[in-house]
PDB file of C-alpha atoms in Angstrom:
ATOM      1  CA  MET M   1       5.533   6.454 -16.415  1.00 94.00           C
ATOM      2  CA  ILE M   2       5.575   4.857 -13.003  1.00 98.00           C
ATOM      3  CA  ILE M   3       3.672   5.199  -9.848  1.00 98.00           C
ATOM      4  CA  ASP M   4       4.735   3.942  -6.489  1.00 98.00           C
ATOM      5  CA  ALA M   5       1.222   3.034  -4.552  1.00 98.00           C
ATOM      6  CA  HIS M   6       2.954   2.374  -1.356  1.00 98.00           C
ATOM      7  CA  THR M   7       5.723   3.680  -0.017  1.00 98.00           C
ATOM      8  CA  HIS M   8       7.094   5.554   3.491  1.00 98.00           C
ATOM      9  CA  ILE M   9       9.711   8.592   2.270  1.00 98.00           C
ATOM     10  CA  ASN M  10       8.024  10.085   5.550  1.00 98.00           C
ATOM     11  CA  CYS M  11       9.939   7.690   7.645  1.00 97.00           C
ATOM     12  CA  ASP M  12      13.021   8.693   9.525  1.00 94.00           C
ATOM     13  CA  GLU M  13      15.262   6.568   7.443  1.00 92.00           C
ATOM     14  CA  LEU M  14      14.317   8.158   4.212  1.00 97.00           C
ATOM     15  CA  TYR M  15      12.842  11.722   5.320  1.00 98.00           C
ATOM     16  CA  GLN M  16      16.373  13.073   5.503  1.00 97.00           C
ATOM     17  CA  GLU M  17      17.343  12.014   2.137  1.00 98.00           C
ATOM     18  CA  ARG M  18      14.252  12.893   0.598  1.00 98.00           C
ATOM     19  CA  LYS M  19      15.470  15.354  -1.993  1.00 98.00           C
ATOM     20  CA  GLU M  20      18.047  12.856  -3.512  1.00 98.00           C
ATOM     21  CA  ILE M  21      15.646   9.951  -3.355  1.00 98.00           C
ATOM     22  CA  ILE M  22      12.736  11.571  -4.932  1.00 98.00           C
ATOM     23  CA  GLN M  23      15.539  13.038  -7.642  1.00 98.00           C
ATOM     24  CA  ARG M  24      16.510   9.511  -8.322  1.00 98.00           C
ATOM     25  CA  ALA M  25      12.599   8.162  -8.559  1.00 98.00           C
ATOM     26  CA  ILE M  26      11.952  11.289 -11.318  1.00 98.00           C
ATOM     27  CA  ASP M  27      15.028  10.034 -12.913  1.00 98.00           C
ATOM     28  CA  ASN M  28      13.895   6.509 -13.311  1.00 97.00           C
ATOM     29  CA  LYS M  29      10.027   7.294 -14.562  1.00 97.00           C
ATOM     30  CA  VAL M  30       8.383   7.475 -11.230  1.00 98.00           C
ATOM     31  CA  VAL M  31       5.883  10.211 -11.669  1.00 98.00           C
ATOM     32  CA  ALA M  32       4.031   9.971  -8.396  1.00 98.00           C
ATOM     33  CA  VAL M  33       4.533   8.280  -4.812  1.00 98.00           C
ATOM     34  CA  PHE M  34       1.848   7.610  -2.163  1.00 98.00           C
ATOM     35  CA  ASN M  35       3.416   8.290   1.458  1.00 98.00           C
ATOM     36  CA  THR M  36       1.360   5.865   3.609  1.00 98.00           C
ATOM     37  CA  ALA M  37       0.964   6.598   7.282  1.00 98.00           C
ATOM     38  CA  ASP M  38       1.094   4.224  10.305  1.00 96.00           C
ATOM     39  CA  SER M  39       0.632   5.991  13.272  1.00 96.00           C
ATOM     40  CA  LEU M  40      -0.271   9.940  14.249  1.00 96.00           C
ATOM     41  CA  ASN M  41       3.256  10.732  14.610  1.00 95.00           C
ATOM     42  CA  SER M  42       3.629   9.938  10.896  1.00 97.00           C
ATOM     43  CA  PHE M  43       0.981  12.252   9.383  1.00 98.00           C
ATOM     44  CA  LYS M  44       3.323  15.170   9.939  1.00 97.00           C
ATOM     45  CA  ASN M  45       6.160  14.475   7.687  1.00 98.00           C
ATOM     46  CA  ILE M  46       3.574  12.993   5.009  1.00 98.00           C
ATOM     47  CA  ASP M  47       1.628  16.546   5.526  1.00 98.00           C
ATOM     48  CA  ILE M  48       5.274  18.524   4.430  1.00 98.00           C
ATOM     49  CA  LEU M  49       6.150  15.973   1.491  1.00 98.00           C
ATOM     50  CA  GLN M  50       3.108  17.059   0.220  1.00 98.00           C
ATOM     51  CA  LYS M  51       3.589  20.758   0.314  1.00 98.00           C
ATOM     52  CA  GLU M  52       7.165  20.291  -0.838  1.00 98.00           C
ATOM     53  CA  TYR M  53       6.095  18.100  -3.576  1.00 98.00           C
ATOM     54  CA  PRO M  54       2.950  19.266  -4.810  1.00 97.00           C
ATOM     55  CA  ASN M  55       1.025  16.519  -7.425  1.00 97.00           C
ATOM     56  CA  TYR M  56       4.018  14.275  -6.774  1.00 98.00           C
ATOM     57  CA  CYS M  57       3.870  13.321  -2.998  1.00 98.00           C
ATOM     58  CA  TYR M  58       0.542  12.132  -2.174  1.00 98.00           C
ATOM     59  CA  GLY M  59      -0.729  11.294   1.307  1.00 98.00           C
ATOM     60  CA  VAL M  60      -2.350   8.081   2.681  1.00 98.00           C
ATOM     61  CA  TYR M  61      -3.499   8.557   6.310  1.00 98.00           C
ATOM     62  CA  GLY M  62      -4.481   5.822   8.896  1.00 98.00           C
ATOM     63  CA  ILE M  63      -3.359   3.636  11.627  1.00 97.00           C
ATOM     64  CA  HIS M  64      -1.490   0.412  11.286  1.00 97.00           C
ATOM     65  CA  PRO M  65      -2.636  -2.135  13.434  1.00 97.00           C
ATOM     66  CA  GLU M  66       0.595  -2.124  15.426  1.00 95.00           C
ATOM     67  CA  PHE M  67      -0.715   0.833  17.037  1.00 94.00           C
ATOM     68  CA  ALA M  68      -4.205  -0.040  17.636  1.00 92.00           C
ATOM     69  CA  SER M  69      -4.112  -0.309  21.296  1.00 89.00           C
ATOM     70  CA  SER M  70      -2.432   2.761  22.039  1.00 91.00           C
ATOM     71  CA  THR M  71      -4.591   4.892  19.786  1.00 90.00           C
ATOM     72  CA  ASN M  72      -7.627   7.015  20.428  1.00 92.00           C
ATOM     73  CA  PHE M  73      -9.826   6.482  17.401  1.00 93.00           C
ATOM     74  CA  THR M  74     -11.774   9.958  18.012  1.00 95.00           C
ATOM     75  CA  GLU M  75      -8.432  11.931  17.574  1.00 96.00           C
ATOM     76  CA  VAL M  76      -7.444   9.772  14.614  1.00 95.00           C
ATOM     77  CA  GLU M  77     -10.437  10.761  13.152  1.00 97.00           C
ATOM     78  CA  GLU M  78     -10.584  14.371  13.642  1.00 97.00           C
ATOM     79  CA  GLU M  79      -7.003  14.493  12.513  1.00 97.00           C
ATOM     80  CA  ILE M  80      -7.866  12.602   9.049  1.00 97.00           C
ATOM     81  CA  ILE M  81     -11.103  14.970   8.561  1.00 97.00           C
ATOM     82  CA  LYS M  82      -8.858  17.770   8.920  1.00 96.00           C
ATOM     83  CA  ARG M  83      -7.055  16.730   5.970  1.00 97.00           C
ATOM     84  CA  LYS M  84     -10.369  15.407   3.675  1.00 94.00           C
ATOM     85  CA  ASN M  85      -9.055  17.940   0.960  1.00 95.00           C
ATOM     86  CA  ILE M  86      -5.719  16.554   0.548  1.00 96.00           C
ATOM     87  CA  ILE M  87      -6.054  12.672   1.664  1.00 98.00           C
ATOM     88  CA  LYS M  88      -6.093  10.191  -1.226  1.00 98.00           C
ATOM     89  CA  ALA M  89      -7.084   6.890   0.953  1.00 98.00           C
ATOM     90  CA  ILE M  90      -6.935   5.688   4.304  1.00 98.00           C
ATOM     91  CA  GLY M  91      -4.333   3.532   5.238  1.00 97.00           C
ATOM     92  CA  GLU M  92      -2.507   1.418   6.023  1.00 97.00           C
ATOM     93  CA  ILE M  93      -4.879  -0.317   8.133  1.00 98.00           C
ATOM     94  CA  GLY M  94      -5.935  -3.900   8.938  1.00 98.00           C
ATOM     95  CA  LEU M  95      -4.623  -6.786  10.994  1.00 98.00           C
ATOM     96  CA  ASP M  96      -1.361  -7.815  12.034  1.00 97.00           C
ATOM     97  CA  TYR M  97      -0.831 -11.332  13.903  1.00 96.00           C
ATOM     98  CA  HIS M  98       2.292 -11.955  13.186  1.00 94.00           C
ATOM     99  CA  TYR M  99       4.027 -11.700  16.661  1.00 92.00           C
ATOM    100  CA  PRO M 100       2.246 -13.315  19.527  1.00 90.00           C
ATOM    101  CA  ILE M 101      -0.594 -10.993  20.836  1.00 92.00           C
ATOM    102  CA  ASN M 102      -3.369 -11.764  23.135  1.00 94.00           C
ATOM    103  CA  GLU M 103      -7.201 -11.777  22.468  1.00 95.00           C
ATOM    104  CA  THR M 104      -7.780  -8.139  24.074  1.00 94.00           C
ATOM    105  CA  GLU M 105      -5.320  -6.813  21.460  1.00 94.00           C
ATOM    106  CA  LYS M 106      -6.649  -8.583  18.615  1.00 96.00           C
ATOM    107  CA  ASN M 107     -10.078  -7.121  19.076  1.00 95.00           C
ATOM    108  CA  ASN M 108      -8.591  -4.032  19.703  1.00 95.00           C
ATOM    109  CA  GLN M 109      -7.330  -4.075  16.331  1.00 97.00           C
ATOM    110  CA  LYS M 110     -10.473  -5.208  14.649  1.00 97.00           C
ATOM    111  CA  ASP M 111     -12.336  -2.447  16.371  1.00 96.00           C
ATOM    112  CA  ILE M 112     -10.006   0.207  14.991  1.00 97.00           C
ATOM    113  CA  PHE M 113      -9.828  -1.459  11.448  1.00 98.00           C
ATOM    114  CA  ILE M 114     -13.607  -1.652  11.188  1.00 98.00           C
ATOM    115  CA  SER M 115     -13.813   2.014  12.482  1.00 97.00           C
ATOM    116  CA  GLN M 116     -11.280   3.120   9.717  1.00 98.00           C
ATOM    117  CA  ILE M 117     -13.201   1.532   6.958  1.00 98.00           C
ATOM    118  CA  CYS M 118     -16.555   3.032   8.248  1.00 98.00           C
ATOM    119  CA  LEU M 119     -14.621   6.231   8.145  1.00 98.00           C
ATOM    120  CA  ALA M 120     -13.459   5.814   4.528  1.00 98.00           C
ATOM    121  CA  LYS M 121     -16.800   5.054   3.777  1.00 97.00           C
ATOM    122  CA  LYS M 122     -18.218   8.041   5.072  1.00 97.00           C
ATOM    123  CA  LEU M 123     -15.500  10.432   2.945  1.00 97.00           C
ATOM    124  CA  ASN M 124     -15.698   8.131  -0.045  1.00 97.00           C
ATOM    125  CA  LEU M 125     -12.119   7.284   0.139  1.00 98.00           C
ATOM    126  CA  PRO M 126     -10.308   4.101  -0.749  1.00 98.00           C
ATOM    127  CA  ILE M 127      -8.566   1.710   1.771  1.00 98.00           C
ATOM    128  CA  VAL M 128      -4.861   0.520   1.759  1.00 98.00           C
ATOM    129  CA  ILE M 129      -4.781  -2.746   3.739  1.00 98.00           C
ATOM    130  CA  HIS M 130      -2.010  -4.167   5.792  1.00 98.00           C
ATOM    131  CA  SER M 131      -2.441  -8.095   6.796  1.00 98.00           C
ATOM    132  CA  ARG M 132       0.299  -9.875   7.974  1.00 97.00           C
ATOM    133  CA  ASP M 133      -0.596 -13.574   9.390  1.00 96.00           C
ATOM    134  CA  ALA M 134      -4.225 -12.688   9.276  1.00 96.00           C
ATOM    135  CA  GLY M 135      -5.678 -13.775   5.954  1.00 96.00           C
ATOM    136  CA  LYS M 136      -8.871 -15.267   6.948  1.00 96.00           C
ATOM    137  CA  GLY M 137      -9.787 -12.659   9.710  1.00 97.00           C
ATOM    138  CA  THR M 138      -8.846  -9.508   7.187  1.00 98.00           C
ATOM    139  CA  PHE M 139     -10.947 -11.402   4.095  1.00 98.00           C
ATOM    140  CA  ASP M 140     -13.926 -11.951   6.117  1.00 98.00           C
ATOM    141  CA  ILE M 141     -14.090  -8.120   8.181  1.00 98.00           C
ATOM    142  CA  LEU M 142     -13.600  -6.589   4.203  1.00 98.00           C
ATOM    143  CA  CYS M 143     -16.035  -8.929   2.848  1.00 97.00           C
ATOM    144  CA  GLN M 144     -18.827  -7.573   5.460  1.00 98.00           C
ATOM    145  CA  TYR M 145     -17.526  -4.037   5.538  1.00 98.00           C
ATOM    146  CA  ALA M 146     -16.153  -3.308   2.197  1.00 98.00           C
ATOM    147  CA  GLN M 147     -17.707  -5.209  -0.825  1.00 97.00           C
ATOM    148  CA  ASP M 148     -18.478  -1.796  -2.440  1.00 97.00           C
ATOM    149  CA  MET M 149     -15.511  -0.068  -1.843  1.00 98.00           C
ATOM    150  CA  LYS M 150     -12.056   0.578  -3.500  1.00 98.00           C
ATOM    151  CA  VAL M 151      -9.709  -1.900  -1.813  1.00 98.00           C
ATOM    152  CA  TYR M 152      -5.760  -2.011  -2.096  1.00 98.00           C
ATOM    153  CA  LEU M 153      -4.084  -5.167  -0.186  1.00 98.00           C
ATOM    154  CA  HIS M 154      -0.499  -3.742   0.069  1.00 98.00           C
ATOM    155  CA  CYS M 155       2.121  -6.453   0.052  1.00 98.00           C
ATOM    156  CA  TYR M 156      -0.043  -9.329  -0.854  1.00 98.00           C
ATOM    157  CA  SER M 157       1.067 -12.433   0.731  1.00 95.00           C
ATOM    158  CA  GLY M 158      -1.793 -14.672  -0.027  1.00 96.00           C
ATOM    159  CA  SER M 159      -2.569 -17.576  -2.554  1.00 97.00           C
ATOM    160  CA  TYR M 160      -3.826 -17.658  -6.101  1.00 98.00           C
ATOM    161  CA  GLU M 161      -6.836 -19.113  -4.646  1.00 98.00           C
ATOM    162  CA  MET M 162      -7.445 -16.375  -2.151  1.00 98.00           C
ATOM    163  CA  ALA M 163      -7.084 -13.749  -4.837  1.00 98.00           C
ATOM    164  CA  LYS M 164      -9.514 -15.316  -6.761  1.00 98.00           C
ATOM    165  CA  GLU M 165     -12.178 -15.206  -3.637  1.00 98.00           C
ATOM    166  CA  TYR M 166     -11.363 -11.495  -3.039  1.00 98.00           C
ATOM    167  CA  ILE M 167     -12.034 -10.734  -6.800  1.00 98.00           C
ATOM    168  CA  LYS M 168     -15.324 -12.639  -6.527  1.00 98.00           C
ATOM    169  CA  LYS M 169     -16.299 -10.745  -3.484  1.00 98.00           C
ATOM    170  CA  ILE M 170     -14.829  -7.357  -3.855  1.00 98.00           C
ATOM    171  CA  PRO M 171     -15.036  -6.239  -7.368  1.00 96.00           C
ATOM    172  CA  ASN M 172     -12.457  -3.247  -7.154  1.00 97.00           C
ATOM    173  CA  ILE M 173      -9.899  -5.109  -5.408  1.00 98.00           C
ATOM    174  CA  HIS M 174      -6.042  -4.549  -6.291  1.00 98.00           C
ATOM    175  CA  PHE M 175      -3.119  -6.748  -5.049  1.00 98.00           C
ATOM    176  CA  GLY M 176      -0.149  -4.726  -4.272  1.00 98.00           C
ATOM    177  CA  VAL M 177       3.464  -6.161  -5.696  1.00 98.00           C
ATOM    178  CA  GLY M 178       6.750  -5.195  -4.751  1.00 98.00           C
ATOM    179  CA  GLY M 179      10.087  -6.318  -4.491  1.00 98.00           C
ATOM    180  CA  ILE M 180       9.049  -9.838  -2.976  1.00 98.00           C
ATOM    181  CA  VAL M 181       8.097 -10.739  -6.716  1.00 98.00           C
ATOM    182  CA  THR M 182      12.079 -10.805  -7.367  1.00 98.00           C
ATOM    183  CA  PHE M 183      12.943 -13.110  -4.458  1.00 98.00           C
ATOM    184  CA  LYS M 184      13.528 -16.565  -5.455  1.00 95.00           C
ATOM    185  CA  ASN M 185      11.362 -18.050  -3.084  1.00 94.00           C
ATOM    186  CA  ALA M 186       8.303 -15.729  -3.930  1.00 96.00           C
ATOM    187  CA  LYS M 187       6.303 -18.798  -5.182  1.00 97.00           C
ATOM    188  CA  LYS M 188       2.917 -17.912  -4.012  1.00 97.00           C
ATOM    189  CA  LEU M 189       3.161 -14.169  -5.294  1.00 98.00           C
ATOM    190  CA  VAL M 190       4.514 -15.606  -8.486  1.00 98.00           C
ATOM    191  CA  GLU M 191       1.974 -17.532  -9.308  1.00 98.00           C
ATOM    192  CA  VAL M 192      -0.763 -14.911  -8.545  1.00 98.00           C
ATOM    193  CA  VAL M 193       0.903 -12.476 -10.686  1.00 98.00           C
ATOM    194  CA  GLU M 194       0.882 -14.918 -13.505  1.00 98.00           C
ATOM    195  CA  LYS M 195      -2.475 -15.982 -13.366  1.00 98.00           C
ATOM    196  CA  ILE M 196      -4.309 -12.764 -12.196  1.00 98.00           C
ATOM    197  CA  ASP M 197      -5.236 -10.333 -14.927  1.00 98.00           C
ATOM    198  CA  LEU M 198      -2.696  -7.062 -14.862  1.00 98.00           C
ATOM    199  CA  LYS M 199      -5.633  -4.680 -14.204  1.00 98.00           C
ATOM    200  CA  TYR M 200      -5.920  -5.898 -10.625  1.00 98.00           C
ATOM    201  CA  PHE M 201      -2.450  -4.899  -9.666  1.00 98.00           C
ATOM    202  CA  LEU M 202      -0.745  -1.930  -8.148  1.00 98.00           C
ATOM    203  CA  THR M 203       2.996  -1.487  -7.987  1.00 98.00           C
ATOM    204  CA  GLU M 204       4.704  -0.845  -4.601  1.00 98.00           C
ATOM    205  CA  THR M 205       7.897  -0.503  -2.878  1.00 98.00           C
ATOM    206  CA  ASP M 206       7.044  -0.408   0.676  1.00 98.00           C
ATOM    207  CA  ALA M 207      10.228   1.583   1.005  1.00 98.00           C
ATOM    208  CA  PRO M 208      12.772   1.412   2.710  1.00 98.00           C
ATOM    209  CA  TYR M 209      11.808  -2.369   3.259  1.00 97.00           C
ATOM    210  CA  LEU M 210      11.438  -5.235   0.775  1.00 97.00           C
ATOM    211  CA  THR M 211      14.232  -4.212  -1.558  1.00 98.00           C
ATOM    212  CA  PRO M 212      14.170  -5.839  -5.033  1.00 98.00           C
ATOM    213  CA  VAL M 213      16.737  -8.152  -6.336  1.00 97.00           C
ATOM    214  CA  PRO M 214      19.564  -6.940  -7.109  1.00 96.00           C
ATOM    215  CA  PHE M 215      19.922  -4.590  -4.323  1.00 97.00           C
ATOM    216  CA  ARG M 216      18.248  -7.235  -1.568  1.00 95.00           C
ATOM    217  CA  GLY M 217      19.452  -6.245   1.565  1.00 92.00           C
ATOM    218  CA  LYS M 218      19.986  -2.509   1.268  1.00 96.00           C
ATOM    219  CA  GLN M 219      17.360   0.238   1.752  1.00 97.00           C
ATOM    220  CA  ASN M 220      14.659   0.297  -0.954  1.00 98.00           C
ATOM    221  CA  GLU M 221      13.627   3.379  -2.753  1.00 98.00           C
ATOM    222  CA  PRO M 222      11.014   4.309  -5.151  1.00 98.00           C
ATOM    223  CA  SER M 223      13.616   4.473  -8.136  1.00 98.00           C
ATOM    224  CA  TYR M 224      13.931   0.543  -7.749  1.00 98.00           C
ATOM    225  CA  LEU M 225      10.336   0.108  -8.834  1.00 98.00           C
ATOM    226  CA  ILE M 226      11.728  -0.364 -12.660  1.00 97.00           C
ATOM    227  CA  TYR M 227      13.137  -3.866 -11.391  1.00 98.00           C
ATOM    228  CA  VAL M 228       9.666  -4.966  -9.873  1.00 98.00           C
ATOM    229  CA  ILE M 229       7.844  -3.961 -13.341  1.00 98.00           C
ATOM    230  CA  ASN M 230      10.770  -5.554 -15.272  1.00 98.00           C
ATOM    231  CA  LYS M 231       9.976  -9.027 -13.236  1.00 98.00           C
ATOM    232  CA  ILE M 232       6.304  -8.855 -13.990  1.00 98.00           C
ATOM    233  CA  SER M 233       6.785  -8.111 -17.562  1.00 98.00           C
ATOM    234  CA  GLU M 234       8.803 -11.207 -17.838  1.00 98.00           C
ATOM    235  CA  LEU M 235       6.157 -13.159 -15.667  1.00 98.00           C
ATOM    236  CA  LYS M 236       3.318 -12.069 -17.928  1.00 98.00           C
ATOM    237  CA  ASN M 237       5.204 -12.439 -20.962  1.00 97.00           C
ATOM    238  CA  MET M 238       4.337  -8.937 -21.923  1.00 97.00           C
ATOM    239  CA  ASN M 239       5.956  -5.924 -23.124  1.00 97.00           C
ATOM    240  CA  GLU M 240       7.402  -3.806 -20.612  1.00 96.00           C
ATOM    241  CA  VAL M 241       6.139  -0.311 -22.000  1.00 97.00           C
ATOM    242  CA  LYS M 242       2.798  -1.773 -22.177  1.00 98.00           C
ATOM    243  CA  VAL M 243       2.837  -3.235 -18.569  1.00 98.00           C
ATOM    244  CA  GLU M 244       3.817   0.535 -17.149  1.00 98.00           C
ATOM    245  CA  GLU M 245       0.842   1.909 -19.061  1.00 98.00           C
ATOM    246  CA  ILE M 246      -1.349  -0.621 -17.309  1.00 98.00           C
ATOM    247  CA  LEU M 247      -0.303  -0.271 -14.369  1.00 98.00           C
ATOM    248  CA  PHE M 248       0.042   3.599 -14.283  1.00 98.00           C
ATOM    249  CA  GLU M 249      -3.765   3.503 -15.404  1.00 98.00           C
ATOM    250  CA  ASN M 250      -4.526   1.226 -12.476  1.00 98.00           C
ATOM    251  CA  ALA M 251      -3.061   3.366  -9.881  1.00 98.00           C
ATOM    252  CA  ARG M 252      -4.490   6.681 -11.454  1.00 98.00           C
ATOM    253  CA  GLU M 253      -7.946   5.051 -11.269  1.00 98.00           C
ATOM    254  CA  PHE M 254      -7.698   3.995  -7.851  1.00 98.00           C
ATOM    255  CA  PHE M 255      -6.272   6.700  -6.366  1.00 98.00           C
ATOM    256  CA  ASP M 256      -8.600   9.098  -8.566  1.00 96.00           C
ATOM    257  CA  LEU M 257      -5.807  11.535  -9.820  1.00 94.00           C
TER     258      LEU M 257
END
C-alpha cells in the first residue's frame, strides 16, 4: 500500500483528467493522496476532490510563499478554520528565494510562514513545508516556532548534515522523497536516503512536477510512486514490500489517518 503525501491533482494540468489519474493510481497500489494547496484559488478543487473521492483524496490547505505578498492572512485563516473538520495539515508553507526578491517580499514570506505555523499549532495540525534556496531561514524559523510539531519538509533538498540537525531539533520531522531520487545528479538526496532511518521519510510525487525515471520529462502522477519506492528499496538494500509498509505507516501516523 502506497500513500502520495504531496501531490496536486487539484491543479489545472491534472484536474481535468482526475478520473483517469486516480484510477491509474489505484491500479498501482496507491491507497491515498494528499492534494496540497498553494493559493486560496486552489482550495476549491481540493474541496471537490475530497467530496468526489472520500477517504482517498485528502486536503492540505495553506499559502505557498510565492503568494505571500498578494495574500490577506485574515482571509486565509478564515478559510482554513471553515475546513477544520476536513483538513489534514497546513501547507504548503515556507520560504522560496529561488528568484530574486527584495527584503520587503522576504519579510512578507517570513510573516505569513510564521502566521500559518501558529495557526497550525492552534488547530493541532501538522505542517507541510516548501523551502527552496532558503535552507537556513527555513531551519531557523522551524526551530523557533515548530520544535514540538509534526513537520514535513516536502521535496527535501538539503544535505545529510542538515537532515541530522533537523532530527536533533525537531523530533517529529519527516523528509519528502519523490522522483528526484531517481535522477542521476541527485547525489545529496541519495546520501540522505542511504544514511537516514526510513522512519523519517514520506513518499510524494509533487505531480505534475518532478517525474521519476523512466518517465522524466513527462507529466507526473501518483501512479509513478512505485518507481520512487523501488529506488528507495535499492538504496536501503531492503525488501520493497517492507519499505512500502514502513512508508505507509509513516504517512498514516503523520496525517493521523
